[in-house]
């Protein structure tokens, strides 16, 4: 609708130039924005390069859109692996499912990270009042929070569920060790659920926004940024997925809107 389009344009110029980027072949930031693969140093931007490249449309139906990104000269200069990356969006009534599929089309094992970064519209005044909160499906007793130091990972243990305009002053809130498979964004003043995300099998969940921006990102990740003590060697990163030649990896997350 018109209002939705205006919101996208305004947010693209004022707050954030993205809406739902695909994080591949890394999630988060690498130390010095570099990584070492096969003894050679490669430049890699935060969250990888897929979010800045154009995908080829494959299928476009009313409730099903599918796109593909293939390795090319540009990607190989930053990540020396041949791949096909597919992303599919499927709508079922009030649910949106995002599916990622990665195929190793090369002749060597391919390590990579992948994640989602969808933004959801919220009321900034309600955020300032502290009325938004995240509620997990189950009681979380081993929730492990990671904090960012210059974009890199440190560690502390805490429980942060309530959200307000100061929640993201130190960048994203990254969680690991989550027992639940679902998380809901709720408004306590209005006593309602805004959305519920099913992130089954994703080991990390991040939440993030820009100061005074009318959106919040709820991000299911398979891996995360380099540790502050990282060696810089790509294959030594934690939680990478490794595909053998011709192997396929697939994952998905579903958001139910209310």
PDB file of C-alpha atoms in Angstrom:
ATOM      1  CA  UNK A   1       0.000   0.000   0.000  1.00  0.00           C
ATOM      2  CA  UNK A   2       0.971   3.656  -0.325  1.00  0.00           C
ATOM      3  CA  UNK A   3       1.720   4.064   3.376  1.00  0.00           C
ATOM      4  CA  UNK A   4       4.006   1.025   3.292  1.00  0.00           C
ATOM      5  CA  UNK A   5       5.926   2.358   0.314  1.00  0.00           C
ATOM      6  CA  UNK A   6       6.356   5.784   1.902  1.00  0.00           C
ATOM      7  CA  UNK A   7       7.634   4.149   5.091  1.00  0.00           C
ATOM      8  CA  UNK A   8      10.223   2.175   3.112  1.00  0.00           C
ATOM      9  CA  UNK A   9      11.465   5.237   1.256  1.00  0.00           C
ATOM     10  CA  UNK A  10      11.723   7.340   4.400  1.00  0.00           C
ATOM     11  CA  UNK A  11      13.450   4.635   6.379  1.00  0.00           C
ATOM     12  CA  UNK A  12      15.844   3.933   3.543  1.00  0.00           C
ATOM     13  CA  UNK A  13      16.992   7.538   3.568  1.00  0.00           C
ATOM     14  CA  UNK A  14      16.784   8.394   7.252  1.00  0.00           C
ATOM     15  CA  UNK A  15      17.360   5.275   9.303  1.00  0.00           C
ATOM     16  CA  UNK A  16      18.708   2.273   7.423  1.00  0.00           C
ATOM     17  CA  UNK A  17      19.149   1.571   3.725  1.00  0.00           C
ATOM     18  CA  UNK A  18      18.020  -2.048   3.996  1.00  0.00           C
ATOM     19  CA  UNK A  19      14.869  -4.004   4.805  1.00  0.00           C
ATOM     20  CA  UNK A  20      15.765  -7.693   5.074  1.00  0.00           C
ATOM     21  CA  UNK A  21      19.317  -8.441   3.935  1.00  0.00           C
ATOM     22  CA  UNK A  22      20.725 -11.955   3.562  1.00  0.00           C
ATOM     23  CA  UNK A  23      23.894 -12.429   5.606  1.00  0.00           C
ATOM     24  CA  UNK A  24      26.343 -14.603   3.628  1.00  0.00           C
ATOM     25  CA  UNK A  25      29.074 -15.951   3.619  1.00  0.00           C
ATOM     26  CA  UNK A  26      29.699 -14.376   7.029  1.00  0.00           C
ATOM     27  CA  UNK A  27      27.436 -13.113   9.773  1.00  0.00           C
ATOM     28  CA  UNK A  28      28.697 -10.078  11.655  1.00  0.00           C
ATOM     29  CA  UNK A  29      32.068  -8.453  11.366  1.00  0.00           C
ATOM     30  CA  UNK A  30      35.467  -9.987  10.706  1.00  0.00           C
ATOM     31  CA  UNK A  31      38.534  -8.702  12.520  1.00  0.00           C
ATOM     32  CA  UNK A  32      39.901  -5.788  10.420  1.00  0.00           C
ATOM     33  CA  UNK A  33      37.231  -6.761   7.842  1.00  0.00           C
ATOM     34  CA  UNK A  34      39.635  -9.414   6.597  1.00  0.00           C
ATOM     35  CA  UNK A  35      39.949 -13.168   6.703  1.00  0.00           C
ATOM     36  CA  UNK A  36      42.648 -15.673   5.784  1.00  0.00           C
ATOM     37  CA  UNK A  37      41.672 -18.530   3.447  1.00  0.00           C
ATOM     38  CA  UNK A  38      44.306 -20.901   2.098  1.00  0.00           C
ATOM     39  CA  UNK A  39      47.062 -18.627   3.393  1.00  0.00           C
ATOM     40  CA  UNK A  40      45.763 -15.615   1.450  1.00  0.00           C
ATOM     41  CA  UNK A  41      44.067 -12.550   2.966  1.00  0.00           C
ATOM     42  CA  UNK A  42      40.663 -11.576   1.608  1.00  0.00           C
ATOM     43  CA  UNK A  43      38.653  -8.414   2.273  1.00  0.00           C
ATOM     44  CA  UNK A  44      35.150  -9.092   3.557  1.00  0.00           C
ATOM     45  CA  UNK A  45      32.579  -6.470   4.604  1.00  0.00           C
ATOM     46  CA  UNK A  46      30.376  -6.877   7.660  1.00  0.00           C
ATOM     47  CA  UNK A  47      27.669  -9.515   7.092  1.00  0.00           C
ATOM     48  CA  UNK A  48      29.314 -10.551   3.813  1.00  0.00           C
ATOM     49  CA  UNK A  49      28.592  -9.508   0.239  1.00  0.00           C
ATOM     50  CA  UNK A  50      25.289 -11.193  -0.636  1.00  0.00           C
ATOM     51  CA  UNK A  51      23.232  -8.330   0.791  1.00  0.00           C
ATOM     52  CA  UNK A  52      24.767  -5.902  -1.726  1.00  0.00           C
ATOM     53  CA  UNK A  53      24.444  -8.041  -4.869  1.00  0.00           C
ATOM     54  CA  UNK A  54      21.561  -8.546  -7.254  1.00  0.00           C
ATOM     55  CA  UNK A  55      19.886 -11.956  -7.198  1.00  0.00           C
ATOM     56  CA  UNK A  56      18.426 -13.570 -10.307  1.00  0.00           C
ATOM     57  CA  UNK A  57      14.613 -14.022 -10.075  1.00  0.00           C
ATOM     58  CA  UNK A  58      13.608 -17.662 -10.565  1.00  0.00           C
ATOM     59  CA  UNK A  59       9.956 -18.035  -9.588  1.00  0.00           C
ATOM     60  CA  UNK A  60       7.357 -15.354  -8.908  1.00  0.00           C
ATOM     61  CA  UNK A  61       3.910 -16.486  -7.841  1.00  0.00           C
ATOM     62  CA  UNK A  62       1.406 -14.633  -5.665  1.00  0.00           C
ATOM     63  CA  UNK A  63       2.574 -16.382  -2.515  1.00  0.00           C
ATOM     64  CA  UNK A  64       6.005 -17.716  -3.544  1.00  0.00           C
ATOM     65  CA  UNK A  65       9.081 -15.802  -4.732  1.00  0.00           C
ATOM     66  CA  UNK A  66      12.480 -17.443  -5.306  1.00  0.00           C
ATOM     67  CA  UNK A  67      15.862 -15.901  -6.219  1.00  0.00           C
ATOM     68  CA  UNK A  68      19.430 -17.107  -6.801  1.00  0.00           C
ATOM     69  CA  UNK A  69      22.946 -15.703  -6.453  1.00  0.00           C
ATOM     70  CA  UNK A  70      25.824 -17.575  -8.151  1.00  0.00           C
ATOM     71  CA  UNK A  71      29.500 -17.191  -7.404  1.00  0.00           C
ATOM     72  CA  UNK A  72      31.214 -14.935  -9.931  1.00  0.00           C
ATOM     73  CA  UNK A  73      34.429 -13.004 -10.471  1.00  0.00           C
ATOM     74  CA  UNK A  74      33.449 -10.446  -7.834  1.00  0.00           C
ATOM     75  CA  UNK A  75      32.554 -12.987  -5.124  1.00  0.00           C
ATOM     76  CA  UNK A  76      35.605 -15.155  -5.856  1.00  0.00           C
ATOM     77  CA  UNK A  77      37.898 -12.172  -5.224  1.00  0.00           C
ATOM     78  CA  UNK A  78      36.472 -11.999  -1.685  1.00  0.00           C
ATOM     79  CA  UNK A  79      35.564 -15.614  -0.991  1.00  0.00           C
ATOM     80  CA  UNK A  80      37.322 -18.263  -3.120  1.00  0.00           C
ATOM     81  CA  UNK A  81      34.505 -20.804  -3.299  1.00  0.00           C
ATOM     82  CA  UNK A  82      31.969 -21.679  -5.988  1.00  0.00           C
ATOM     83  CA  UNK A  83      28.390 -21.690  -4.739  1.00  0.00           C
ATOM     84  CA  UNK A  84      24.735 -21.161  -5.513  1.00  0.00           C
ATOM     85  CA  UNK A  85      22.679 -19.304  -2.905  1.00  0.00           C
ATOM     86  CA  UNK A  86      18.895 -19.517  -3.174  1.00  0.00           C
ATOM     87  CA  UNK A  87      16.413 -17.508  -1.142  1.00  0.00           C
ATOM     88  CA  UNK A  88      12.691 -18.198  -1.189  1.00  0.00           C
ATOM     89  CA  UNK A  89       9.835 -16.282   0.413  1.00  0.00           C
ATOM     90  CA  UNK A  90       6.555 -18.134   0.957  1.00  0.00           C
ATOM     91  CA  UNK A  91       3.327 -16.689   2.348  1.00  0.00           C
ATOM     92  CA  UNK A  92       0.751 -18.939   4.038  1.00  0.00           C
ATOM     93  CA  UNK A  93      -2.144 -16.825   5.348  1.00  0.00           C
ATOM     94  CA  UNK A  94      -0.557 -14.675   8.106  1.00  0.00           C
ATOM     95  CA  UNK A  95       2.809 -16.478   8.025  1.00  0.00           C
ATOM     96  CA  UNK A  96       5.907 -15.567   6.011  1.00  0.00           C
ATOM     97  CA  UNK A  97       8.573 -18.260   5.646  1.00  0.00           C
ATOM     98  CA  UNK A  98      12.073 -17.372   4.447  1.00  0.00           C
ATOM     99  CA  UNK A  99      14.098 -20.304   3.114  1.00  0.00           C
ATOM    100  CA  UNK A 100      17.837 -20.244   2.397  1.00  0.00           C
ATOM    101  CA  UNK A 101      19.534 -22.953   0.341  1.00  0.00           C
ATOM    102  CA  UNK A 102      23.280 -23.129  -0.306  1.00  0.00           C
ATOM    103  CA  UNK A 103      24.898 -25.531  -2.784  1.00  0.00           C
ATOM    104  CA  UNK A 104      28.647 -26.092  -2.934  1.00  0.00           C
ATOM    105  CA  UNK A 105      29.277 -26.174  -6.694  1.00  0.00           C
ATOM    106  CA  UNK A 106      33.059 -26.301  -6.268  1.00  0.00           C
ATOM    107  CA  UNK A 107      35.547 -29.144  -5.808  1.00  0.00           C
ATOM    108  CA  UNK A 108      36.712 -28.367  -2.237  1.00  0.00           C
ATOM    109  CA  UNK A 109      34.947 -28.202   1.120  1.00  0.00           C
ATOM    110  CA  UNK A 110      33.183 -24.845   1.567  1.00  0.00           C
ATOM    111  CA  UNK A 111      32.866 -23.194   5.007  1.00  0.00           C
ATOM    112  CA  UNK A 112      30.327 -20.393   5.432  1.00  0.00           C
ATOM    113  CA  UNK A 113      27.967 -18.600   7.752  1.00  0.00           C
ATOM    114  CA  UNK A 114      24.418 -17.511   6.996  1.00  0.00           C
ATOM    115  CA  UNK A 115      21.658 -15.563   8.684  1.00  0.00           C
ATOM    116  CA  UNK A 116      18.611 -13.358   8.314  1.00  0.00           C
ATOM    117  CA  UNK A 117      18.204  -9.685   9.232  1.00  0.00           C
ATOM    118  CA  UNK A 118      14.495  -8.805   8.758  1.00  0.00           C
ATOM    119  CA  UNK A 119      13.191  -5.468  10.045  1.00  0.00           C
ATOM    120  CA  UNK A 120       9.682  -5.146  11.491  1.00  0.00           C
ATOM    121  CA  UNK A 121       7.769  -1.898  11.814  1.00  0.00           C
ATOM    122  CA  UNK A 122       7.022  -0.662  15.340  1.00  0.00           C
ATOM    123  CA  UNK A 123       5.639   2.497  16.947  1.00  0.00           C
ATOM    124  CA  UNK A 124       8.580   4.619  18.104  1.00  0.00           C
ATOM    125  CA  UNK A 125       6.503   6.261  20.860  1.00  0.00           C
ATOM    126  CA  UNK A 126       5.618   2.843  22.251  1.00  0.00           C
ATOM    127  CA  UNK A 127       9.318   1.921  22.198  1.00  0.00           C
ATOM    128  CA  UNK A 128      10.242   5.113  24.080  1.00  0.00           C
ATOM    129  CA  UNK A 129       7.654   4.230  26.715  1.00  0.00           C
ATOM    130  CA  UNK A 130       9.305   0.819  27.113  1.00  0.00           C
ATOM    131  CA  UNK A 131       6.171  -1.064  26.111  1.00  0.00           C
ATOM    132  CA  UNK A 132       7.796  -3.558  23.734  1.00  0.00           C
ATOM    133  CA  UNK A 133       9.353  -6.768  24.977  1.00  0.00           C
ATOM    134  CA  UNK A 134      10.505 -10.130  23.663  1.00  0.00           C
ATOM    135  CA  UNK A 135       9.037 -13.254  25.194  1.00  0.00           C
ATOM    136  CA  UNK A 136      10.511 -16.673  24.554  1.00  0.00           C
ATOM    137  CA  UNK A 137       8.368 -19.753  24.172  1.00  0.00           C
ATOM    138  CA  UNK A 138      10.038 -21.413  27.156  1.00  0.00           C
ATOM    139  CA  UNK A 139      11.686 -20.160  30.323  1.00  0.00           C
ATOM    140  CA  UNK A 140      15.306 -19.420  29.411  1.00  0.00           C
ATOM    141  CA  UNK A 141      17.785 -20.448  32.105  1.00  0.00           C
ATOM    142  CA  UNK A 142      20.964 -20.717  30.028  1.00  0.00           C
ATOM    143  CA  UNK A 143      20.557 -17.646  27.861  1.00  0.00           C
ATOM    144  CA  UNK A 144      24.020 -16.454  26.928  1.00  0.00           C
ATOM    145  CA  UNK A 145      24.413 -12.837  25.857  1.00  0.00           C
ATOM    146  CA  UNK A 146      27.265 -11.691  23.641  1.00  0.00           C
ATOM    147  CA  UNK A 147      28.234  -8.042  23.530  1.00  0.00           C
ATOM    148  CA  UNK A 148      30.093  -6.195  20.794  1.00  0.00           C
ATOM    149  CA  UNK A 149      33.449  -4.451  21.189  1.00  0.00           C
ATOM    150  CA  UNK A 150      34.131  -2.503  18.003  1.00  0.00           C
ATOM    151  CA  UNK A 151      31.846  -4.947  16.225  1.00  0.00           C
ATOM    152  CA  UNK A 152      33.595  -8.009  17.669  1.00  0.00           C
ATOM    153  CA  UNK A 153      32.424 -10.482  20.277  1.00  0.00           C
ATOM    154  CA  UNK A 154      32.977 -10.411  24.039  1.00  0.00           C
ATOM    155  CA  UNK A 155      30.908 -12.367  26.580  1.00  0.00           C
ATOM    156  CA  UNK A 156      28.667 -11.778  29.572  1.00  0.00           C
ATOM    157  CA  UNK A 157      25.689 -13.524  31.150  1.00  0.00           C
ATOM    158  CA  UNK A 158      22.440 -11.643  31.690  1.00  0.00           C
ATOM    159  CA  UNK A 159      18.720 -11.668  30.931  1.00  0.00           C
ATOM    160  CA  UNK A 160      17.468  -8.823  28.744  1.00  0.00           C
ATOM    161  CA  UNK A 161      13.907  -9.052  27.466  1.00  0.00           C
ATOM    162  CA  UNK A 162      12.405  -5.553  27.816  1.00  0.00           C
ATOM    163  CA  UNK A 163      13.113  -3.113  24.985  1.00  0.00           C
ATOM    164  CA  UNK A 164      13.378   0.665  24.964  1.00  0.00           C
ATOM    165  CA  UNK A 165      15.099   3.456  23.017  1.00  0.00           C
ATOM    166  CA  UNK A 166      18.409   2.739  24.811  1.00  0.00           C
ATOM    167  CA  UNK A 167      18.468  -1.017  24.165  1.00  0.00           C
ATOM    168  CA  UNK A 168      20.745  -0.767  21.131  1.00  0.00           C
ATOM    169  CA  UNK A 169      23.118   2.013  22.138  1.00  0.00           C
ATOM    170  CA  UNK A 170      25.913  -0.581  22.170  1.00  0.00           C
ATOM    171  CA  UNK A 171      24.836  -2.112  18.850  1.00  0.00           C
ATOM    172  CA  UNK A 172      23.034  -5.454  18.496  1.00  0.00           C
ATOM    173  CA  UNK A 173      22.044  -7.742  21.355  1.00  0.00           C
ATOM    174  CA  UNK A 174      23.177 -11.256  20.421  1.00  0.00           C
ATOM    175  CA  UNK A 175      21.889 -14.349  22.218  1.00  0.00           C
ATOM    176  CA  UNK A 176      23.131 -17.930  22.272  1.00  0.00           C
ATOM    177  CA  UNK A 177      22.167 -21.031  24.218  1.00  0.00           C
ATOM    178  CA  UNK A 178      18.450 -20.467  23.631  1.00  0.00           C
ATOM    179  CA  UNK A 179      16.180 -23.357  24.580  1.00  0.00           C
ATOM    180  CA  UNK A 180      13.091 -21.989  22.859  1.00  0.00           C
ATOM    181  CA  UNK A 181      12.301 -22.428  19.189  1.00  0.00           C
ATOM    182  CA  UNK A 182      10.051 -19.364  19.077  1.00  0.00           C
ATOM    183  CA  UNK A 183      10.190 -15.758  20.250  1.00  0.00           C
ATOM    184  CA  UNK A 184       7.371 -13.206  20.248  1.00  0.00           C
ATOM    185  CA  UNK A 185       7.463  -9.427  20.044  1.00  0.00           C
ATOM    186  CA  UNK A 186       4.762  -8.077  22.358  1.00  0.00           C
ATOM    187  CA  UNK A 187       3.363  -4.772  23.558  1.00  0.00           C
ATOM    188  CA  UNK A 188       2.505  -4.749  27.258  1.00  0.00           C
ATOM    189  CA  UNK A 189       0.427  -1.538  27.251  1.00  0.00           C
ATOM    190  CA  UNK A 190      -1.761  -2.822  24.425  1.00  0.00           C
ATOM    191  CA  UNK A 191      -1.589  -6.386  25.770  1.00  0.00           C
ATOM    192  CA  UNK A 192      -1.022  -7.882  22.335  1.00  0.00           C
ATOM    193  CA  UNK A 193       1.407 -10.000  20.356  1.00  0.00           C
ATOM    194  CA  UNK A 194       2.826  -8.214  17.297  1.00  0.00           C
ATOM    195  CA  UNK A 195       4.536 -11.243  15.768  1.00  0.00           C
ATOM    196  CA  UNK A 196       6.045 -14.628  16.589  1.00  0.00           C
ATOM    197  CA  UNK A 197       9.214 -15.914  14.929  1.00  0.00           C
ATOM    198  CA  UNK A 198      10.013 -19.618  14.690  1.00  0.00           C
ATOM    199  CA  UNK A 199      13.823 -19.840  14.448  1.00  0.00           C
ATOM    200  CA  UNK A 200      14.183 -23.583  15.047  1.00  0.00           C
ATOM    201  CA  UNK A 201      17.762 -24.862  14.585  1.00  0.00           C
ATOM    202  CA  UNK A 202      19.378 -21.400  14.436  1.00  0.00           C
ATOM    203  CA  UNK A 203      21.924 -21.272  17.297  1.00  0.00           C
ATOM    204  CA  UNK A 204      21.971 -17.456  17.528  1.00  0.00           C
ATOM    205  CA  UNK A 205      19.306 -14.785  17.709  1.00  0.00           C
ATOM    206  CA  UNK A 206      20.149 -11.076  17.463  1.00  0.00           C
ATOM    207  CA  UNK A 207      17.964  -8.018  17.972  1.00  0.00           C
ATOM    208  CA  UNK A 208      18.922  -4.583  16.695  1.00  0.00           C
ATOM    209  CA  UNK A 209      17.659  -1.195  15.641  1.00  0.00           C
ATOM    210  CA  UNK A 210      18.863   2.312  14.875  1.00  0.00           C
ATOM    211  CA  UNK A 211      18.378   5.147  17.416  1.00  0.00           C
ATOM    212  CA  UNK A 212      14.833   6.547  17.209  1.00  0.00           C
ATOM    213  CA  UNK A 213      13.975   4.306  14.258  1.00  0.00           C
ATOM    214  CA  UNK A 214      10.432   2.865  13.887  1.00  0.00           C
ATOM    215  CA  UNK A 215      11.567  -0.718  13.367  1.00  0.00           C
ATOM    216  CA  UNK A 216      13.230  -3.589  15.156  1.00  0.00           C
ATOM    217  CA  UNK A 217      15.279  -6.372  13.562  1.00  0.00           C
ATOM    218  CA  UNK A 218      14.909  -9.908  14.913  1.00  0.00           C
ATOM    219  CA  UNK A 219      17.690 -11.914  13.322  1.00  0.00           C
ATOM    220  CA  UNK A 220      18.178 -15.707  13.255  1.00  0.00           C
ATOM    221  CA  UNK A 221      21.853 -16.524  12.679  1.00  0.00           C
ATOM    222  CA  UNK A 222      23.908 -19.670  12.152  1.00  0.00           C
ATOM    223  CA  UNK A 223      27.191 -17.996  13.090  1.00  0.00           C
ATOM    224  CA  UNK A 224      28.365 -14.644  14.374  1.00  0.00           C
ATOM    225  CA  UNK A 225      31.162 -12.057  14.336  1.00  0.00           C
ATOM    226  CA  UNK A 226      34.818 -12.819  14.970  1.00  0.00           C
ATOM    227  CA  UNK A 227      35.862 -13.065  18.591  1.00  0.00           C
ATOM    228  CA  UNK A 228      38.073 -10.269  19.921  1.00  0.00           C
ATOM    229  CA  UNK A 229      40.833 -12.921  20.147  1.00  0.00           C
ATOM    230  CA  UNK A 230      40.188 -14.309  16.671  1.00  0.00           C
ATOM    231  CA  UNK A 231      43.162 -15.683  14.726  1.00  0.00           C
ATOM    232  CA  UNK A 232      41.736 -14.282  11.481  1.00  0.00           C
ATOM    233  CA  UNK A 233      41.847 -17.713   9.829  1.00  0.00           C
ATOM    234  CA  UNK A 234      38.424 -18.332   8.312  1.00  0.00           C
ATOM    235  CA  UNK A 235      38.251 -22.069   8.986  1.00  0.00           C
ATOM    236  CA  UNK A 236      38.910 -21.410  12.689  1.00  0.00           C
ATOM    237  CA  UNK A 237      35.740 -19.327  13.086  1.00  0.00           C
ATOM    238  CA  UNK A 238      33.139 -20.806  15.421  1.00  0.00           C
ATOM    239  CA  UNK A 239      29.893 -22.357  14.194  1.00  0.00           C
ATOM    240  CA  UNK A 240      30.637 -22.292  10.483  1.00  0.00           C
ATOM    241  CA  UNK A 241      28.732 -24.701   8.258  1.00  0.00           C
ATOM    242  CA  UNK A 242      30.992 -26.844   6.053  1.00  0.00           C
ATOM    243  CA  UNK A 243      29.640 -28.287   2.815  1.00  0.00           C
ATOM    244  CA  UNK A 244      31.399 -30.991   0.863  1.00  0.00           C
ATOM    245  CA  UNK A 245      31.437 -30.644  -2.956  1.00  0.00           C
ATOM    246  CA  UNK A 246      27.910 -30.898  -4.451  1.00  0.00           C
ATOM    247  CA  UNK A 247      26.372 -30.909  -0.956  1.00  0.00           C
ATOM    248  CA  UNK A 248      23.341 -28.736  -0.121  1.00  0.00           C
ATOM    249  CA  UNK A 249      22.445 -26.898   3.078  1.00  0.00           C
ATOM    250  CA  UNK A 250      18.967 -25.559   3.784  1.00  0.00           C
ATOM    251  CA  UNK A 251      17.428 -23.611   6.652  1.00  0.00           C
ATOM    252  CA  UNK A 252      14.340 -21.486   7.212  1.00  0.00           C
ATOM    253  CA  UNK A 253      12.570 -19.217   9.630  1.00  0.00           C
ATOM    254  CA  UNK A 254       8.874 -18.355   9.818  1.00  0.00           C
ATOM    255  CA  UNK A 255       7.220 -15.188  11.097  1.00  0.00           C
ATOM    256  CA  UNK A 256       3.557 -15.196  12.076  1.00  0.00           C
ATOM    257  CA  UNK A 257       1.940 -11.748  12.114  1.00  0.00           C
ATOM    258  CA  UNK A 258      -1.038 -10.795  14.292  1.00  0.00           C
TER     259      UNK A 258
END
